[in-house]
Amino acid sequence: MFFERPGGGERAILVHLEGQDPEAREDPQEFLELARSAGADTVAFVSVSRHQPTAKYLIGSGKVDELHDLVGAEKAELVIFNHTLTPSQERNLERAFECRVLDRTGLILDIFAQRARTHEGKLQVELAQLEHMSTRLVRGWTHLERQKGGIGLRGPGETQLETDRRLLRVRIRQIKQRLEKVRSQREQARRGRKRADIPSVSLVGYTNAGKSTLFNSLTTSEVYAADQLFATLDPTLRRLELDDLGPIVLADTVGFIRHLPHKLVEAFRATLEESSNSDLLLHVIDAHEPERMAQIEQVLAVLGEIGAEGLPMLEVYNKVDLLANVEPHIQRDEDGKPERVWLSARDGSGLELLEQAVAELLGDDLFVGTLRLPQRFGRLRAQFFALGAVQTEDHNEAGDALLAVRLPRVELNRLVSREGWQPSEFLEQHTLQ
């Protein structure tokens, strides 16, 4: 008799393994939050002490029997493991429990599937799901692994399993081609922003650290924000005006998590590249989280995977309203540069400090000021406009152009040097005569 996969359901038993290698160990509280975010109705939480996982079930056979009885008693429809299961372990456990079994990767994929709103987000989730499914395809089709014999059933042709694998490969290739198009479109948009000299700033951080709440507070947007893991999946970009700096583009991105499945990092590369091409990263940290140091390490590890580990970064310690005797403030390094900003995105305290710190960090290599150009410098005036560096223009009584400009100092020095001026002398006076 062949093995049929059980149907889905929401009543879930959660299984967490203790005693593993500290590097591989997962957080049980985070596991409960993941299950809640997926919409599971948790009927039991089982902690299993196991120092040496088994090849067949991951857990011991005695614990398998115990869980089988618990599934029947609680009428559970799903058992979720807070660990990665091999395809054979998943299949063996489903046979033993007679209900669906999901591992940590499958749980995160399900949350992502629920959160995807845009066409691009749905494509990325589907790609990750298909690549995950391709390793587990054999489970549901064990009755079709071989061509059947007998009268009328013999002959050449591919098995059902081979057909499904081929269709999966075709669909994966199609999605990758579409995402490559999305990637090129994003790159084109980034080049346009660079030509207009608009810095890009990305919010990164552990999931549920408060990135979307901070994004909404800064930009007065209405991006979906909730006290749950992976509330944000699709990236959102908004223009933000900062005093003494001008416009920037602020991006809200998907949150990271401990042991984020590599398939997800690959699938969301087009989205995550928004962070890796930013001028500044705002690393949002939950200041109230006891495990925040471990979360910081996980975020830095994912940034390393997408090639963003060397970018300038400002740490933003959020949720100070939950801490006793901590007021919003800026921490600076030995050179006086902003290093950390402590604030509360929920009640808005400290937002002006964050804007000040961002303006300081991005303004280091920018010239922002008013230039006076006599009429004979018409060609230079046109070059400033061509670069998109002029914010406003006025004229004095003598007919000189007064240009409020914002552009990189390197570019300013290059333009001024062409007119035979010394950049240092020009910058000191802020005028051309």
Coordinates of C-alpha atoms in Angstrom, one line a residue:
M1 CA 0.0 0.0 0.0
F2 CA 1.5 3.3 -1.0
F3 CA 1.9 6.3 1.3
E4 CA -0.6 9.1 0.9
R5 CA 0.3 12.5 2.5
P6 CA -2.1 13.6 5.2
G7 CA -4.0 16.8 4.8
G8 CA -3.2 20.2 6.3
G9 CA -4.5 21.7 9.5
E10 CA -3.9 24.4 12.1
R11 CA -3.9 22.4 15.4
A12 CA -0.2 22.0 16.0
I13 CA 2.2 20.3 18.3
L14 CA 5.6 22.0 18.6
V15 CA 8.7 19.9 19.1
H16 CA 11.9 21.6 20.3
L17 CA 15.3 19.7 20.8
E18 CA 17.5 20.6 23.7
G19 CA 21.1 19.6 24.3
Q20 CA 22.3 20.3 20.8
D21 CA 25.5 22.1 19.8
P22 CA 25.1 25.7 21.0
E23 CA 25.7 26.9 17.4
A24 CA 22.8 24.9 16.1
R25 CA 20.5 25.4 19.0
E26 CA 17.3 27.3 18.3
D27 CA 15.4 29.7 20.6
P28 CA 12.1 28.1 21.9
Q29 CA 10.4 31.4 22.5
E30 CA 11.2 32.4 18.9
F31 CA 9.8 29.1 17.8
L32 CA 6.5 29.9 19.6
E33 CA 6.4 33.3 17.9
L34 CA 7.0 31.7 14.5
A35 CA 4.1 29.3 15.0
R36 CA 1.9 32.1 16.1
S37 CA 2.9 34.2 13.1
A38 CA 2.0 31.3 10.8
G39 CA -1.5 31.1 12.4
A40 CA -1.0 27.8 14.1
D41 CA -3.2 26.8 17.1
T42 CA -0.5 25.4 19.4
V43 CA -2.1 22.6 21.5
A44 CA 1.2 21.3 23.0
F45 CA 4.9 22.3 23.3
V46 CA 7.2 19.3 23.7
S47 CA 10.9 19.8 24.6
V48 CA 13.1 16.8 23.8
S49 CA 16.5 16.3 25.3
R50 CA 18.6 14.7 22.6
H51 CA 22.4 15.1 22.4
Q52 CA 22.8 12.8 19.3
P53 CA 20.0 13.1 16.7
T54 CA 19.0 9.8 15.0
A55 CA 19.1 9.4 11.2
K56 CA 15.6 7.9 11.0
Y57 CA 13.5 10.3 13.1
L58 CA 15.9 12.9 14.4
I59 CA 14.4 12.0 17.9
G60 CA 14.4 8.6 19.6
S61 CA 11.8 5.9 18.8
G62 CA 10.4 6.1 22.4
K63 CA 9.7 9.8 22.0
V64 CA 8.1 9.1 18.6
D65 CA 5.6 6.7 20.2
E66 CA 4.9 9.3 22.9
L67 CA 4.3 12.0 20.3
H68 CA 2.0 9.6 18.3
D69 CA -0.2 9.2 21.4
L70 CA -0.2 12.9 22.0
V71 CA -1.3 13.6 18.4
G72 CA -4.2 11.3 18.9
A73 CA -5.2 12.7 22.3
E74 CA -5.0 16.4 21.2
K75 CA -6.5 15.6 17.8
A76 CA -3.5 17.5 16.3
E77 CA -3.3 18.0 12.5
L78 CA 0.3 19.1 12.3
V79 CA 3.6 18.5 14.1
I80 CA 6.2 21.2 13.7
F81 CA 9.9 20.7 14.5
N82 CA 12.1 23.6 15.4
H83 CA 14.9 22.1 13.4
T84 CA 15.8 21.2 9.8
L85 CA 14.6 17.7 8.9
T86 CA 15.9 15.7 6.0
P87 CA 13.3 14.5 3.4
S88 CA 13.5 10.9 4.7
Q89 CA 13.1 12.0 8.4
E90 CA 10.0 14.1 7.4
R91 CA 8.5 11.1 5.6
N92 CA 9.2 8.7 8.4
L93 CA 7.7 11.0 11.0
E94 CA 4.6 11.5 8.9
R95 CA 4.1 7.8 8.7
A96 CA 4.6 7.4 12.4
F97 CA 2.3 10.3 13.5
E98 CA -0.2 9.9 10.7
C99 CA -0.4 13.7 10.3
R100 CA 1.5 16.4 8.5
V101 CA 5.1 17.2 9.7
L102 CA 6.8 20.5 9.0
D103 CA 10.3 21.6 9.8
R104 CA 11.6 25.1 10.6
T105 CA 12.4 25.9 7.0
G106 CA 8.9 24.8 5.9
L107 CA 7.3 26.9 8.7
I108 CA 9.2 30.1 7.6
L109 CA 8.3 29.4 4.0
D110 CA 4.6 29.2 5.0
I111 CA 4.8 32.6 6.8
F112 CA 6.5 34.1 3.7
A113 CA 3.8 32.7 1.5
Q114 CA 1.1 34.4 3.7
R115 CA 2.9 37.8 3.8
A116 CA 3.8 38.2 0.1
R117 CA 1.7 40.9 -1.5
T118 CA 3.5 42.1 -4.6
H119 CA 4.0 40.1 -7.8
E120 CA 7.8 40.1 -7.1
G121 CA 7.3 38.9 -3.5
K122 CA 5.1 36.1 -4.6
L123 CA 7.6 35.0 -7.3
Q124 CA 10.4 34.9 -4.7
V125 CA 8.4 32.9 -2.3
E126 CA 7.3 30.4 -5.0
L127 CA 10.9 30.0 -6.0
A128 CA 12.0 29.2 -2.5
Q129 CA 9.1 26.8 -2.0
L130 CA 9.7 25.0 -5.3
E131 CA 13.4 24.6 -4.5
H132 CA 12.5 23.3 -1.0
M133 CA 9.9 20.9 -2.5
S134 CA 12.2 19.5 -5.2
T135 CA 14.2 17.8 -2.5
R136 CA 11.1 16.3 -0.9
L137 CA 9.1 15.4 -4.0
V138 CA 9.6 11.7 -3.5
R139 CA 7.4 11.6 -0.4
G140 CA 4.1 12.1 -2.0
W141 CA 4.8 10.0 -5.1
T142 CA 6.3 6.8 -3.7
H143 CA 3.6 4.8 -5.5
L144 CA 4.7 6.3 -8.8
E145 CA 8.5 5.9 -8.5
R146 CA 8.6 3.0 -11.0
Q147 CA 6.8 2.4 -14.3
K148 CA 4.1 -0.2 -13.8
G149 CA 4.2 -3.6 -15.4
G150 CA 1.4 -5.7 -16.7
I151 CA -0.8 -5.8 -19.8
G152 CA -1.4 -2.3 -21.1
L153 CA 1.0 -0.6 -18.7
R154 CA 4.4 -1.6 -20.2
G155 CA 6.4 0.6 -22.5
P156 CA 8.8 3.6 -22.6
G157 CA 8.0 6.9 -21.1
E158 CA 8.8 8.8 -17.9
T159 CA 7.4 8.1 -14.5
Q160 CA 5.1 10.5 -12.7
L161 CA 7.9 11.4 -10.4
E162 CA 10.2 12.2 -13.4
T163 CA 7.4 14.3 -15.0
D164 CA 6.9 16.4 -11.8
R165 CA 10.6 16.9 -11.4
R166 CA 10.9 18.1 -15.0
L167 CA 7.9 20.5 -14.6
L168 CA 9.5 21.8 -11.4
R169 CA 12.8 22.5 -13.2
V170 CA 10.9 24.4 -16.0
R171 CA 9.0 26.5 -13.5
I172 CA 12.1 27.3 -11.4
R173 CA 13.9 28.4 -14.6
Q174 CA 11.0 30.7 -15.6
I175 CA 10.8 32.3 -12.1
K176 CA 14.6 32.9 -12.1
Q177 CA 14.3 34.6 -15.5
R178 CA 11.6 36.9 -14.2
L179 CA 13.4 37.7 -11.1
E180 CA 16.5 38.5 -13.1
K181 CA 14.4 41.1 -15.0
V182 CA 13.3 42.5 -11.7
R183 CA 16.9 42.7 -10.6
S184 CA 17.9 44.6 -13.7
Q185 CA 14.9 47.0 -13.2
R186 CA 16.0 47.7 -9.6
E187 CA 19.6 48.3 -10.8
Q188 CA 18.3 50.8 -13.4
A189 CA 16.3 52.6 -10.7
R190 CA 19.4 52.7 -8.4
R191 CA 21.5 54.1 -11.2
G192 CA 18.9 56.9 -11.7
R193 CA 19.0 57.8 -8.1
K194 CA 22.8 57.9 -8.1
R195 CA 22.8 60.2 -11.1
A196 CA 20.4 62.5 -9.2
D197 CA 22.8 62.2 -6.3
I198 CA 20.1 61.0 -3.9
P199 CA 21.6 58.8 -1.1
S200 CA 19.8 55.5 -0.3
V201 CA 19.4 54.3 3.3
S202 CA 18.1 50.8 4.1
L203 CA 16.6 49.5 7.3
V204 CA 17.9 46.1 8.2
G205 CA 17.6 44.0 11.4
Y206 CA 16.2 41.0 13.1
T207 CA 12.6 40.3 12.4
N208 CA 10.2 42.1 14.7
A209 CA 12.8 44.6 15.8
G210 CA 10.5 47.5 14.8
K211 CA 11.8 48.4 11.3
S212 CA 8.3 49.0 9.8
T213 CA 7.1 51.0 12.7
L214 CA 10.3 53.2 12.5
F215 CA 9.8 53.4 8.7
N216 CA 6.2 54.6 9.1
S217 CA 7.2 57.1 11.8
L218 CA 10.0 58.7 9.7
T219 CA 8.1 58.8 6.4
T220 CA 4.4 59.1 7.6
S221 CA 3.6 56.0 5.5
E222 CA 1.2 53.2 6.3
V223 CA 3.4 50.1 5.7
Y224 CA 1.9 47.1 7.5
A225 CA 3.5 46.8 10.9
A226 CA 2.5 44.2 13.6
D227 CA 4.0 42.5 16.6
Q228 CA 4.8 39.3 14.8
L229 CA 7.7 37.8 12.9
F230 CA 8.1 38.7 9.2
A231 CA 5.3 41.2 9.2
T232 CA 7.2 42.9 6.3
L233 CA 8.1 40.9 3.2
D234 CA 7.9 43.2 0.2
P235 CA 10.4 46.1 0.2
T236 CA 9.0 49.6 0.3
L237 CA 10.9 52.7 -0.7
R238 CA 10.0 56.3 0.3
R239 CA 11.6 59.7 -0.3
L240 CA 12.5 61.5 2.9
E241 CA 13.7 65.1 3.4
L242 CA 16.3 65.7 6.0
D243 CA 17.4 69.1 7.3
D244 CA 20.9 70.1 6.2
L245 CA 21.1 67.2 3.8
G246 CA 18.1 67.2 1.4
P247 CA 16.3 64.2 0.0
I248 CA 17.2 60.5 0.7
V249 CA 15.5 57.3 -0.3
L250 CA 14.6 55.1 2.7
A251 CA 14.0 51.4 2.1
D252 CA 12.2 49.0 4.5
T253 CA 13.3 45.4 4.0
V254 CA 12.5 41.9 5.1
G255 CA 13.7 41.0 8.6
F256 CA 16.4 38.4 9.2
I257 CA 16.2 35.5 11.6
R258 CA 18.5 32.9 13.2
H259 CA 19.6 30.3 10.7
L260 CA 17.7 31.9 7.8
P261 CA 17.4 29.2 5.2
H262 CA 19.9 29.7 2.4
K263 CA 17.1 29.1 -0.1
L264 CA 15.4 32.2 1.1
V265 CA 18.5 34.3 0.9
E266 CA 19.0 33.1 -2.7
A267 CA 15.3 33.7 -3.6
F268 CA 15.2 37.1 -2.1
R269 CA 18.5 38.2 -3.5
A270 CA 16.8 40.7 -5.8
T271 CA 15.2 42.4 -2.8
L272 CA 18.1 42.1 -0.5
E273 CA 20.3 43.8 -3.1
E274 CA 18.5 47.0 -2.1
S275 CA 20.4 46.8 1.1
S276 CA 23.7 45.8 -0.4
N277 CA 23.7 48.8 -2.7
S278 CA 22.8 51.4 0.0
D279 CA 24.9 54.3 1.0
L280 CA 24.1 53.7 4.7
L281 CA 22.5 50.8 6.6
L282 CA 20.3 51.5 9.7
H283 CA 20.6 48.3 11.8
V284 CA 17.5 48.3 13.9
I285 CA 17.9 46.4 17.2
D286 CA 15.3 45.5 19.8
A287 CA 16.9 47.1 22.9
H288 CA 14.5 45.2 25.1
E289 CA 15.4 41.8 23.7
P290 CA 17.6 39.7 26.2
E291 CA 19.1 37.8 23.2
R292 CA 19.9 40.9 21.2
M293 CA 23.6 40.2 20.9
A294 CA 22.9 36.8 19.3
Q295 CA 20.4 38.6 17.0
I296 CA 23.0 41.2 16.0
E297 CA 25.4 38.4 15.0
Q298 CA 22.7 36.7 12.9
V299 CA 22.0 40.0 11.0
L300 CA 25.7 40.5 10.4
A301 CA 26.0 36.9 9.1
V302 CA 23.2 37.5 6.5
L303 CA 24.6 40.8 5.5
G304 CA 27.8 39.0 4.8
E305 CA 26.0 36.5 2.6
I306 CA 24.6 39.3 0.4
G307 CA 27.8 41.2 0.2
A308 CA 26.8 44.1 2.4
E309 CA 29.1 43.6 5.4
G310 CA 31.4 46.4 4.5
L311 CA 28.8 49.2 4.2
P312 CA 28.6 52.1 6.6
M313 CA 26.2 51.2 9.4
L314 CA 24.4 53.1 12.2
E315 CA 23.0 51.0 15.0
V316 CA 19.5 52.0 16.0
Y317 CA 18.4 50.7 19.4
N318 CA 14.6 50.7 19.3
K319 CA 12.0 50.3 22.0
V320 CA 13.7 52.3 24.7
D321 CA 10.2 53.1 26.0
L322 CA 10.3 49.5 27.5
L323 CA 13.6 50.2 29.3
A324 CA 13.9 51.8 32.7
N325 CA 16.0 55.0 33.1
V326 CA 17.0 55.1 29.4
E327 CA 16.4 58.3 27.4
P328 CA 16.8 58.7 23.7
H329 CA 20.3 59.8 22.9
I330 CA 23.2 59.5 20.4
Q331 CA 26.3 57.5 21.2
R332 CA 29.5 58.6 19.3
D333 CA 32.8 57.0 18.6
E334 CA 36.3 58.5 19.4
D335 CA 36.1 60.7 16.3
G336 CA 32.8 62.1 17.3
K337 CA 30.8 60.3 14.6
P338 CA 27.4 58.9 15.4
E339 CA 27.7 55.2 16.2
R340 CA 24.3 54.3 17.9
V341 CA 21.0 56.1 18.3
W342 CA 18.6 55.1 21.1
L343 CA 15.0 55.8 20.4
S344 CA 11.4 54.6 20.4
A345 CA 9.7 54.3 17.0
R346 CA 6.3 53.6 18.6
D347 CA 6.0 56.9 20.5
G348 CA 8.3 58.9 18.2
S349 CA 10.8 59.9 20.8
G350 CA 14.4 60.3 19.5
L351 CA 13.4 60.4 15.8
E352 CA 15.0 63.8 15.4
L353 CA 18.2 62.4 16.8
L354 CA 18.2 59.6 14.2
E355 CA 17.6 62.2 11.4
Q356 CA 20.5 64.3 12.7
A357 CA 22.8 61.3 12.9
V358 CA 21.9 60.1 9.3
A359 CA 22.5 63.7 8.0
E360 CA 25.9 63.8 9.7
L361 CA 27.1 60.4 8.4
L362 CA 25.8 61.0 4.8
G363 CA 26.9 64.7 4.8
D364 CA 30.6 64.0 5.3
D365 CA 31.2 63.7 1.6
L366 CA 28.6 66.2 0.5
F367 CA 28.8 69.9 0.0
V368 CA 25.6 71.7 0.9
G369 CA 25.6 75.5 0.5
T370 CA 24.8 78.6 -1.6
L371 CA 27.1 79.5 -4.5
R372 CA 27.2 83.0 -6.1
L373 CA 28.0 82.7 -9.8
P374 CA 28.4 85.9 -11.9
Q375 CA 26.9 85.8 -15.3
R376 CA 30.1 84.9 -17.1
F377 CA 30.0 81.5 -15.4
G378 CA 26.9 80.5 -17.3
R379 CA 28.5 77.3 -18.5
L380 CA 29.3 76.2 -15.0
R381 CA 25.8 77.0 -13.9
A382 CA 24.4 74.8 -16.6
Q383 CA 26.7 71.9 -15.5
F384 CA 25.3 72.2 -11.9
F385 CA 21.8 71.9 -13.3
A386 CA 22.8 69.0 -15.6
L387 CA 24.0 67.1 -12.5
G388 CA 20.7 67.7 -10.7
A389 CA 22.7 69.4 -7.9
V390 CA 20.7 72.7 -7.8
Q391 CA 17.9 72.8 -5.2
T392 CA 16.9 76.4 -5.6
E393 CA 18.1 79.4 -7.7
D394 CA 17.8 83.1 -6.9
H395 CA 19.5 86.3 -8.2
N396 CA 21.0 89.3 -6.3
E397 CA 20.8 92.9 -7.4
A398 CA 24.0 92.6 -9.5
G399 CA 22.4 89.8 -11.5
D400 CA 24.6 87.0 -10.1
A401 CA 23.0 83.6 -9.8
L402 CA 22.6 82.3 -6.2
L403 CA 22.5 78.6 -6.4
A404 CA 21.6 76.4 -3.4
V405 CA 23.5 73.2 -4.3
R406 CA 23.9 69.8 -2.9
L407 CA 26.5 67.5 -4.5
P408 CA 29.6 65.4 -3.6
R409 CA 32.6 67.4 -2.8
V410 CA 34.7 65.4 -5.3
E411 CA 32.3 66.6 -8.1
L412 CA 32.3 70.2 -6.9
N413 CA 36.1 70.2 -6.8
R414 CA 36.2 68.8 -10.4
L415 CA 33.8 71.5 -11.8
V416 CA 35.5 74.4 -10.0
S417 CA 39.0 73.3 -11.0
R418 CA 38.0 73.5 -14.7
E419 CA 37.5 77.2 -14.2
G420 CA 41.0 77.6 -12.8
W421 CA 40.1 78.0 -9.2
Q422 CA 41.6 76.3 -6.2
P423 CA 38.9 74.1 -4.6
S424 CA 40.0 74.9 -1.0
E425 CA 39.8 78.6 -1.7
F426 CA 36.4 78.3 -3.3
L427 CA 35.0 76.2 -0.5
E428 CA 36.1 78.7 2.1
Q429 CA 34.4 81.6 0.4
H430 CA 31.4 79.7 -1.1
T431 CA 31.5 82.3 -4.0
L432 CA 32.8 82.6 -7.5
Q433 CA 33.8 86.1 -8.6

